[in-house]
Coordinates of C-alpha atoms and ligand atoms in Angstrom, one line a residue:
M1 CA 250.2 79.9 23.2
L2 CA 250.4 77.3 26.1
A3 CA 246.8 76.2 25.5
A4 CA 247.8 74.7 22.1
L5 CA 250.7 72.6 23.4
P6 CA 250.3 68.8 23.9
I7 CA 251.4 68.9 27.6
L8 CA 249.9 67.8 30.9
T9 CA 247.5 70.3 32.6
Q10 CA 249.8 70.3 35.6
T11 CA 252.7 71.4 33.3
R12 CA 250.5 74.1 31.8
D13 CA 249.4 75.4 35.2
F14 CA 253.0 75.3 36.5
I15 CA 254.3 77.4 33.7
A16 CA 251.5 79.8 33.8
R17 CA 251.8 80.6 37.5
R18 CA 253.8 83.4 39.0
H19 CA 257.2 82.0 39.9
R20 CA 258.8 82.6 43.2
M21 CA 262.0 81.3 44.8
L22 CA 262.1 79.0 47.8
I23 CA 264.0 80.5 50.7
G24 CA 263.5 78.6 54.0
D25 CA 259.8 77.6 53.8
Q26 CA 258.7 80.8 52.0
W27 CA 258.1 81.4 48.3
L28 CA 259.5 84.8 47.7
D29 CA 260.0 87.4 45.0
A30 CA 263.4 89.1 44.7
A31 CA 263.7 91.8 47.3
S32 CA 264.2 94.3 44.4
G33 CA 261.0 93.0 42.7
N34 CA 263.1 92.4 39.5
T35 CA 262.3 89.5 37.3
M36 CA 263.9 87.9 34.2
S37 CA 262.3 86.3 31.2
I38 CA 262.7 82.6 30.4
R39 CA 262.1 81.3 26.9
N40 CA 261.1 78.2 25.0
P41 CA 264.2 77.6 22.7
A42 CA 262.1 75.7 20.2
T43 CA 260.1 78.8 19.4
G44 CA 262.0 81.7 20.9
E45 CA 258.8 82.7 22.7
V46 CA 258.9 84.0 26.3
L47 CA 257.6 81.3 28.7
G48 CA 257.3 83.5 31.8
E49 CA 259.2 85.5 34.4
V50 CA 261.2 84.3 37.4
P51 CA 262.7 86.5 40.2
A52 CA 266.1 88.0 39.4
A53 CA 267.8 87.4 42.7
A54 CA 270.6 89.7 43.9
K55 CA 272.9 89.9 46.9
E56 CA 270.2 90.5 49.5
D57 CA 268.2 87.4 48.3
V58 CA 271.3 85.2 48.4
E59 CA 272.0 86.5 51.9
L60 CA 268.5 85.4 53.1
A61 CA 268.9 82.0 51.4
V62 CA 272.4 81.4 53.0
Q63 CA 271.0 82.4 56.4
A64 CA 268.1 79.9 56.0
A65 CA 270.5 77.2 55.0
R66 CA 272.8 78.1 57.8
Q67 CA 270.0 77.8 60.4
A68 CA 268.9 74.5 59.0
F69 CA 272.4 73.1 59.2
D70 CA 273.3 74.5 62.6
D71 CA 270.1 74.4 64.5
S72 CA 267.0 72.6 63.2
P73 CA 265.5 69.2 63.2
W74 CA 267.7 68.6 60.2
S75 CA 270.9 68.9 62.2
R76 CA 269.7 66.3 64.6
M77 CA 268.3 63.9 62.1
R78 CA 269.6 60.3 62.0
P79 CA 271.1 58.8 58.8
R80 CA 268.2 56.4 58.4
E81 CA 265.8 59.4 58.3
R82 CA 267.9 61.2 55.8
Q83 CA 267.9 58.0 53.7
N84 CA 264.1 57.7 53.9
L85 CA 263.6 61.4 52.9
L86 CA 265.8 61.0 49.9
W87 CA 263.8 57.9 48.9
R88 CA 260.6 59.9 49.4
L89 CA 261.9 62.7 47.2
A90 CA 262.9 60.2 44.5
D91 CA 259.4 58.6 44.7
L92 CA 257.7 62.1 44.2
M93 CA 259.9 62.8 41.2
E94 CA 258.9 59.4 39.8
R95 CA 255.2 60.4 40.3
D96 CA 255.8 63.7 38.5
A97 CA 258.3 62.4 36.0
R98 CA 256.3 63.4 32.9
Q99 CA 255.8 66.9 34.2
L100 CA 259.5 67.3 35.1
A101 CA 260.3 66.1 31.6
E102 CA 257.9 68.5 29.9
L103 CA 259.4 71.4 31.9
E104 CA 262.9 70.4 30.8
C105 CA 261.6 70.2 27.2
L106 CA 259.9 73.5 27.2
N107 CA 262.6 75.4 29.0
N108 CA 265.7 73.7 27.5
G109 CA 264.5 72.5 24.1
K110 CA 265.4 68.8 24.6
S111 CA 263.0 66.0 23.7
A112 CA 260.4 65.4 26.4
A113 CA 260.6 61.7 25.8
V114 CA 264.3 61.6 26.1
A115 CA 264.2 63.9 29.1
Q116 CA 261.8 61.5 30.9
A117 CA 263.9 58.4 30.0
M118 CA 267.2 60.0 30.6
D119 CA 267.4 63.2 32.6
V120 CA 264.6 62.5 35.0
Q121 CA 265.2 58.8 35.4
L122 CA 268.9 59.3 35.9
A123 CA 268.2 61.9 38.5
I124 CA 265.8 59.6 40.4
D125 CA 268.3 56.7 40.2
F126 CA 271.0 58.9 41.5
L127 CA 269.0 60.1 44.5
R128 CA 268.2 56.5 45.4
Y129 CA 271.8 55.5 45.0
M130 CA 272.8 58.5 47.3
A131 CA 270.0 57.5 49.8
G132 CA 272.0 54.3 50.4
W133 CA 275.1 56.3 51.3
A134 CA 273.3 58.2 54.1
T135 CA 273.7 55.2 56.3
K136 CA 277.2 54.3 55.2
V137 CA 279.3 57.4 56.0
E138 CA 282.1 56.1 58.1
G139 CA 285.1 57.4 60.1
L140 CA 287.9 55.2 61.5
T141 CA 289.7 54.5 64.7
V142 CA 293.5 54.6 64.8
E143 CA 296.2 53.7 67.4
P144 CA 298.5 56.7 68.0
S145 CA 302.1 56.4 69.0
L146 CA 302.8 59.8 70.7
P147 CA 306.5 59.2 71.6
L148 CA 306.6 62.2 73.9
M149 CA 303.9 60.8 76.2
P150 CA 305.2 57.2 76.7
D151 CA 303.0 56.5 79.8
G152 CA 299.8 57.8 78.3
Q153 CA 296.8 55.8 77.0
F154 CA 294.7 57.2 74.2
H155 CA 291.6 56.8 72.2
A156 CA 291.9 58.3 68.7
Y157 CA 289.4 58.3 65.9
V158 CA 288.5 60.3 62.8
R159 CA 284.9 61.5 62.3
R160 CA 283.5 62.2 58.8
E161 CA 281.2 65.2 59.2
A162 CA 278.9 67.0 56.8
V163 CA 280.7 70.0 55.3
G164 CA 277.9 72.5 56.0
V165 CA 276.1 74.9 53.8
V166 CA 276.5 74.1 50.1
G167 CA 276.3 76.7 47.4
A168 CA 275.4 74.9 44.1
I169 CA 275.6 76.6 40.7
V170 CA 274.6 74.6 37.6
A171 CA 274.5 74.9 33.8
W172 CA 271.5 74.7 31.5
N173 CA 272.2 71.6 29.5
F174 CA 270.8 69.1 32.1
P175 CA 269.1 71.4 34.6
L176 CA 267.4 68.8 36.8
L177 CA 270.1 66.1 36.6
L178 CA 272.9 68.5 37.4
A179 CA 270.9 69.9 40.4
C180 CA 270.4 66.4 41.7
W181 CA 274.1 65.5 41.3
K182 CA 274.6 68.3 43.9
L183 CA 271.6 67.7 46.0
G184 CA 272.0 63.9 46.4
P185 CA 275.3 63.8 48.3
A186 CA 274.5 67.0 50.2
L187 CA 271.2 65.6 51.6
A188 CA 272.7 62.1 52.2
T189 CA 275.5 63.6 54.4
G190 CA 273.3 66.2 56.2
C191 CA 274.3 69.4 54.5
S192 CA 271.9 72.2 53.5
V193 CA 271.9 73.7 50.0
V194 CA 271.4 76.9 48.2
L195 CA 270.9 76.1 44.5
K196 CA 271.3 78.7 41.7
P197 CA 270.0 77.2 38.5
A198 CA 271.2 78.5 35.2
D199 CA 269.7 81.8 34.1
E200 CA 268.0 80.1 31.1
T201 CA 266.5 77.0 32.9
P202 CA 265.1 77.6 36.4
L203 CA 261.8 75.8 36.0
S204 CA 262.7 72.3 36.9
A205 CA 264.7 73.5 39.9
L206 CA 261.5 75.3 41.2
K207 CA 259.5 72.2 40.7
L208 CA 262.2 70.2 42.5
A209 CA 262.0 72.7 45.4
E210 CA 258.2 72.0 45.6
L211 CA 258.9 68.3 45.8
V212 CA 261.6 68.7 48.5
L213 CA 259.0 70.5 50.7
E214 CA 256.3 67.9 49.9
A215 CA 258.8 65.1 50.9
G216 CA 259.0 66.7 54.3
Y217 CA 262.5 68.2 54.4
P218 CA 262.7 70.9 57.2
A219 CA 262.7 74.5 56.1
G220 CA 266.0 75.8 54.9
V221 CA 267.5 72.5 53.9
F222 CA 267.0 73.3 50.2
N223 CA 266.7 76.8 48.9
V224 CA 266.6 78.0 45.3
V225 CA 267.6 81.4 44.1
T226 CA 266.9 82.2 40.5
G227 CA 269.0 84.9 38.9
T228 CA 271.9 85.7 36.7
G229 CA 275.4 84.4 37.2
L230 CA 276.7 87.9 37.5
Q231 CA 274.3 88.9 40.3
A232 CA 273.1 85.8 42.2
G233 CA 276.0 83.6 41.1
T234 CA 278.8 85.9 42.2
A235 CA 276.9 86.7 45.5
L236 CA 276.7 83.0 46.4
T237 CA 280.3 82.4 45.4
A238 CA 281.7 85.2 47.5
H239 CA 279.5 84.5 50.6
P240 CA 281.6 83.6 53.6
G241 CA 278.7 81.7 55.1
V242 CA 278.9 79.1 52.4
D243 CA 281.1 76.1 53.4
K244 CA 281.3 74.4 50.0
L245 CA 280.8 75.5 46.5
T246 CA 279.9 73.0 43.8
F247 CA 279.8 74.2 40.3
T248 CA 278.9 72.8 36.9
G249 CA 279.5 75.1 33.9
S250 CA 282.2 76.5 31.7
T251 CA 285.9 76.5 32.5
E252 CA 286.0 80.2 32.2
V253 CA 283.5 80.8 35.0
G254 CA 284.8 77.8 36.9
K255 CA 288.2 79.5 37.2
Q256 CA 286.5 82.7 38.6
I257 CA 284.6 80.6 41.1
G258 CA 287.7 78.7 42.1
R259 CA 289.5 82.0 42.7
A260 CA 286.6 83.5 44.7
A261 CA 286.4 80.3 46.8
M262 CA 290.0 80.5 47.9
D263 CA 289.3 84.0 49.4
N264 CA 287.2 82.3 52.0
M265 CA 288.9 78.9 51.8
T266 CA 285.5 77.6 50.8
R267 CA 285.7 73.9 49.7
V268 CA 285.1 73.7 46.0
T269 CA 284.2 71.1 43.3
L270 CA 284.3 72.2 39.7
E271 CA 282.7 70.2 36.8
L272 CA 283.7 72.1 33.7
G273 CA 284.0 71.9 29.9
G274 CA 285.3 69.2 27.6
K275 CA 286.4 68.4 24.1
S276 CA 286.3 64.6 24.4
P277 CA 287.8 62.3 21.8
T278 CA 286.1 59.3 20.1
I279 CA 288.8 57.0 18.9
V280 CA 288.0 54.3 16.4
L281 CA 290.7 51.6 16.1
A282 CA 291.4 49.6 12.9
D283 CA 289.6 46.5 14.2
A284 CA 286.4 48.2 15.4
D285 CA 282.9 47.1 14.4
L286 CA 282.5 50.1 12.1
Q287 CA 278.7 50.2 12.0
Q288 CA 278.6 50.2 15.8
A289 CA 281.4 52.8 16.0
A290 CA 279.7 55.2 13.5
A291 CA 276.4 54.9 15.3
G292 CA 278.1 55.4 18.6
A293 CA 280.2 58.4 17.4
A294 CA 277.0 60.0 16.0
Q295 CA 275.2 59.5 19.3
A296 CA 278.3 60.8 21.2
I297 CA 278.2 64.2 19.5
F298 CA 274.5 64.7 18.6
F299 CA 272.8 63.6 21.8
N300 CA 271.3 66.7 23.5
Q301 CA 272.2 68.8 20.5
G302 CA 275.9 68.3 21.3
Q303 CA 275.3 70.3 24.5
V304 CA 277.0 67.7 26.7
C305 CA 280.1 68.4 28.7
C306 CA 281.6 65.0 27.7
A307 CA 280.2 65.0 24.1
G308 CA 282.5 63.1 21.7
S309 CA 283.3 66.3 19.8
R310 CA 286.6 65.1 18.3
L311 CA 286.6 62.0 16.2
Y312 CA 289.8 60.1 15.4
V313 CA 289.5 57.1 13.0
H314 CA 292.1 54.8 11.7
R315 CA 293.1 56.1 8.3
K316 CA 291.9 52.9 6.4
H317 CA 288.3 53.4 7.7
F318 CA 288.2 57.2 7.9
D319 CA 286.2 58.0 4.8
N320 CA 283.7 55.2 5.5
V321 CA 283.1 56.1 9.1
V322 CA 282.7 59.8 8.3
A323 CA 280.3 59.0 5.5
D324 CA 278.2 56.8 7.8
I325 CA 278.0 59.5 10.5
A326 CA 277.1 62.1 7.9
G327 CA 274.3 59.7 6.7
I328 CA 273.0 59.4 10.2
A329 CA 273.2 63.2 10.7
N330 CA 271.4 63.9 7.4
G331 CA 268.6 61.5 8.5
M332 CA 267.9 63.2 11.8
K333 CA 264.6 65.1 12.2
L334 CA 265.0 68.4 13.9
G335 CA 262.0 70.1 15.6
N336 CA 260.1 70.8 18.8
G337 CA 261.0 68.3 21.5
L338 CA 257.3 67.8 22.3
D339 CA 257.0 65.9 19.1
P340 CA 258.1 62.3 19.9
S341 CA 259.3 61.7 16.4
V342 CA 261.9 64.4 16.6
D343 CA 265.6 63.3 16.9
M344 CA 267.1 66.7 17.7
G345 CA 265.8 69.9 19.3
P346 CA 267.0 73.4 19.3
L347 CA 270.1 74.8 21.0
I348 CA 269.4 76.7 24.3
S349 CA 269.5 80.3 23.0
A350 CA 270.1 82.6 20.1
R351 CA 273.5 83.3 21.6
Q352 CA 274.5 79.6 21.6
Q353 CA 273.2 79.3 18.0
E354 CA 275.4 82.2 17.0
R355 CA 278.4 80.8 18.8
V356 CA 278.0 77.4 17.2
T357 CA 277.5 78.8 13.6
G358 CA 280.4 81.1 14.3
Y359 CA 282.7 78.1 14.7
I360 CA 281.3 76.4 11.6
D361 CA 282.0 79.7 9.6
L362 CA 285.5 79.9 11.0
G363 CA 286.1 76.3 9.8
R364 CA 285.0 77.2 6.3
Q365 CA 287.2 80.4 6.3
L366 CA 290.2 78.3 7.3
G367 CA 289.7 75.8 4.5
A368 CA 287.9 72.9 6.4
T369 CA 285.3 70.9 4.6
V370 CA 281.7 70.7 5.9
A371 CA 280.8 67.1 5.2
C372 CA 277.2 67.6 6.3
G373 CA 275.0 70.1 8.1
G374 CA 276.5 73.5 8.7
E375 CA 273.2 75.4 8.5
S376 CA 271.1 77.0 11.2
F377 CA 267.4 78.0 11.0
G378 CA 264.5 79.3 13.0
P379 CA 262.1 80.1 14.5
G380 CA 263.8 78.7 17.5
Y381 CA 267.5 78.2 17.7
F382 CA 268.2 75.2 15.5
V383 CA 271.6 74.1 14.0
K384 CA 271.8 71.0 11.8
P385 CA 274.0 68.2 12.9
T386 CA 277.4 69.0 11.4
V387 CA 280.6 67.0 10.5
I388 CA 283.7 68.9 9.6
V389 CA 286.8 67.3 8.0
D390 CA 290.1 68.6 6.6
V391 CA 291.0 70.3 9.9
D392 CA 294.3 70.7 11.6
Q393 CA 294.8 69.4 15.2
K394 CA 295.9 72.9 16.2
H395 CA 292.8 74.5 14.8
R396 CA 290.4 76.3 17.2
L397 CA 287.7 73.9 16.1
V398 CA 289.7 71.0 17.4
Q399 CA 291.0 72.7 20.5
E400 CA 288.0 74.6 21.8
E401 CA 284.7 73.5 23.2
I402 CA 281.9 74.4 20.7
F403 CA 279.0 72.9 22.8
G404 CA 276.8 72.2 19.9
P405 CA 276.1 69.4 17.3
V406 CA 279.5 69.9 15.5
L407 CA 281.9 67.0 15.1
V408 CA 285.5 67.5 13.8
A409 CA 287.0 64.4 12.4
M410 CA 290.6 63.4 11.6
P411 CA 292.5 60.2 10.6
F412 CA 295.4 58.6 12.5
D413 CA 297.9 55.9 11.4
D414 CA 298.9 54.1 14.6
L415 CA 298.1 53.9 18.3
D416 CA 300.8 56.3 19.4
E417 CA 299.4 58.9 17.1
A418 CA 295.9 58.3 18.4
V419 CA 297.1 58.8 22.0
R420 CA 299.0 62.0 21.0
L421 CA 296.0 63.5 19.2
A422 CA 293.5 62.5 21.9
N423 CA 295.7 64.1 24.6
D424 CA 296.7 67.2 22.6
N425 CA 293.9 69.3 24.1
P426 CA 293.5 71.4 27.2
Y427 CA 290.4 69.5 28.4
G428 CA 290.3 66.0 29.9
L429 CA 286.7 65.0 30.7
G430 CA 286.0 61.8 28.8
A431 CA 287.1 59.6 25.9
S432 CA 285.8 56.6 24.1
I433 CA 287.7 53.8 22.4
W434 CA 285.9 51.7 19.8
S435 CA 287.6 48.3 19.4
N436 CA 287.4 44.7 20.3
D437 CA 291.2 44.3 20.5
L438 CA 291.5 43.8 24.3
S439 CA 295.3 44.2 24.3
A440 CA 295.2 47.5 22.4
V441 CA 292.3 48.9 24.5
H442 CA 294.0 48.1 27.8
R443 CA 297.3 49.6 26.6
L444 CA 295.4 52.8 25.6
I445 CA 293.3 53.3 28.7
P446 CA 296.1 54.4 31.1
R447 CA 297.6 56.7 28.5
I448 CA 294.4 58.7 27.9
K449 CA 294.4 61.8 30.1
S450 CA 290.7 62.0 31.1
G451 CA 288.5 61.4 34.0
S452 CA 286.4 58.8 32.2
V453 CA 287.2 56.3 29.5
W454 CA 284.4 54.4 27.7
V455 CA 285.0 51.4 25.5
N456 CA 282.4 50.7 22.8
C457 CA 280.1 53.2 24.3
H458 CA 280.3 57.0 25.1
S459 CA 278.9 59.3 27.8
A460 CA 277.6 56.3 29.7
L461 CA 277.3 57.5 33.3
D462 CA 276.3 55.5 36.3
P463 CA 275.8 56.7 39.9
C464 CA 278.4 54.2 41.2
L465 CA 281.2 55.7 38.9
P466 CA 283.0 58.9 39.8
F467 CA 282.6 61.5 37.1
G468 CA 284.9 64.6 36.6
G469 CA 287.8 66.0 34.8
Y470 CA 291.5 66.0 34.3
K471 CA 293.2 69.2 33.2
L472 CA 290.8 72.2 32.4
S473 CA 287.8 70.0 32.8
G474 CA 287.7 70.5 36.5
V475 CA 288.6 69.7 40.1
G476 CA 287.0 66.9 42.1
R477 CA 284.5 64.2 41.2
E478 CA 280.7 63.8 41.3
M479 CA 278.9 60.5 41.9
G480 CA 280.2 57.3 43.5
A481 CA 281.9 57.3 46.9
A482 CA 284.0 60.2 45.8
A483 CA 281.0 62.5 46.0
I484 CA 280.6 61.7 49.7
E485 CA 284.2 62.7 50.3
H486 CA 283.6 66.0 48.6
Y487 CA 280.6 66.8 50.9
T488 CA 282.3 65.9 54.2
E489 CA 285.1 67.1 56.4
L490 CA 287.4 65.0 58.5
K491 CA 287.8 65.7 62.2
S492 CA 290.6 64.0 64.1
V493 CA 289.8 63.3 67.8
L494 CA 292.5 62.3 70.3
I495 CA 291.5 61.6 73.9
S496 CA 294.0 61.1 76.6
L497 CA 292.5 58.5 78.9
Ligands
NAD1 P1 278.3 79.0 32.4 O1 279.7 78.8 33.1 O2 278.2 80.2 31.6 O3 277.2 79.1 33.5 C1 277.0 78.0 34.5 C2 276.3 78.6 35.7 O4 277.2 79.6 36.3 C3 275.0 79.3 35.4 O5 274.2 79.1 36.5 C4 275.4 80.8 35.5 O6 274.4 81.7 35.8 C5 276.5 80.8 36.5 N1 277.5 81.9 36.4 C6 277.9 82.5 35.3 N2 278.8 83.5 35.6 C7 279.0 83.4 36.9 C8 279.9 84.0 37.8 N3 280.8 85.0 37.4 N4 279.9 83.7 39.1 C9 279.1 82.7 39.6 N5 278.2 82.0 38.8 C10 278.2 82.3 37.5 O7 278.1 77.7 31.6 P2 276.8 77.3 30.7 O8 277.0 78.0 29.4 O9 275.6 77.5 31.5 O10 277.1 75.8 30.5 C11 277.9 75.2 29.5 C12 279.2 74.8 30.1 O11 278.9 73.8 31.2 C13 280.0 74.0 29.1 O12 281.3 74.4 29.2 C14 279.9 72.5 29.6 O13 280.9 71.7 29.2 C15 279.8 72.7 31.1 N6 279.3 71.5 31.7 C16 280.1 70.7 32.4 C17 279.6 69.5 33.0 C18 280.5 68.6 33.8 O14 280.0 67.8 34.6 N7 281.8 68.7 33.7 C19 278.2 69.2 32.9 C20 277.4 70.1 32.2 C21 277.9 71.2 31.6

């Protein structure tokens, strides 16, 4: 099967090999010997087996990470050396960018061309951005007053120290990029990491582990345990030797991880689900807005945490904008992501395909109108890009995250109504406003309850901008200086002279 695919020989060889997990500097099977199958979502075929880690494997990985953090060359390494290692890792990823992109394509279904230009490039850019932070982690000095010790002299300062062993658990929609969002600040600040990739998409994490070793990181700084959320994920979450948990995934699992983290007072960052609004104001450039709204929901098959999955358009343009988006959707070519002419790949799994078509069917049952798409097909797990109108704001289609290429669209009459509709949702990850009316845009921005607001663009992420959610979309921020804060602890020092 692999022989017929238009992929690099290195990718073919990588996929065909027996996969093992990186723990310390050893490539290991699960202690139980158990494995789990991974699939190509474009065909449904099994790509191979990876170890199914359980508690004892997580134990080994945390021990390796602990030792690297507490007592290894890593713990004594200077910021400049950490910076250089991150640059080296980014360079190696650049060298192997095509292979990484093909692994993302085969294991996730996304377009290889898009994965190379977006997922892999953004991951490389992010690691380089974080390399810069390695030499810029600062504490501060302060002048204490201490009224009960009037004759004393003091030197007081605050150190910012690496938090320690980081347990990172990520979703399948951007396997490499999400892993690097955790790895970058952890390695810049001097933490060690145990990564558990998503059950469905471990391949790029295993390739990344290879590159981390090749870059010259000491043993145990980066460990990868492949396995299910229920076994490996829960073991990592509950482990008292983990100092910080960083999670990207669903809100439901995020809540469980947050609760488990509190049992050990483990520091925790949660990047969770979304149901982000795209708001098209009356003055917007309608062609630009329709193209942007289509991209906001259909990119990555709609499997984007901040996808613009709710569309609110000023009533006077509603029909036109919806027709334009439906036209774009109908013109999209669906197929295998290895074909560069394909606009949209499959969803990640049969389960996800059923979930998404379940929501579309629910919409039909409740009287909504499917303006385009609505069908699924195989082999592989395809769902056509879909636009649904005649929905009520309280409807589950408008309130819940579908995580597929399904847009629900509604009209509004004035700015107050647009704000009310945009905020009437339990999530708060992102929002976009399409308008050139500076005054209206700036009045809207503070009123939108979400961690990011984009104007005349959507899901535009940059390493310098913190990313994260209000409300059920999470706790904490990734990227920017905020990420450094989340991977460090403060230590106050007071010296009586
Ligand atoms: P998921 O929550 O089912 O799984 C995410 C990860 O958690 C996987 O590695 C899984 O194995 C693990 N896991 C599952 N149950 C666990 C448990 N009980 N304990 C510990 N780990 C467990 O999510 P998913 O379906 O893989 O991903 C889709 C979700 O991720 C969507 O809700 C999406 O919005 C969200 N997401 C958020 C962001 C963000 O930055 N906010 C980015 C990407 C995806």
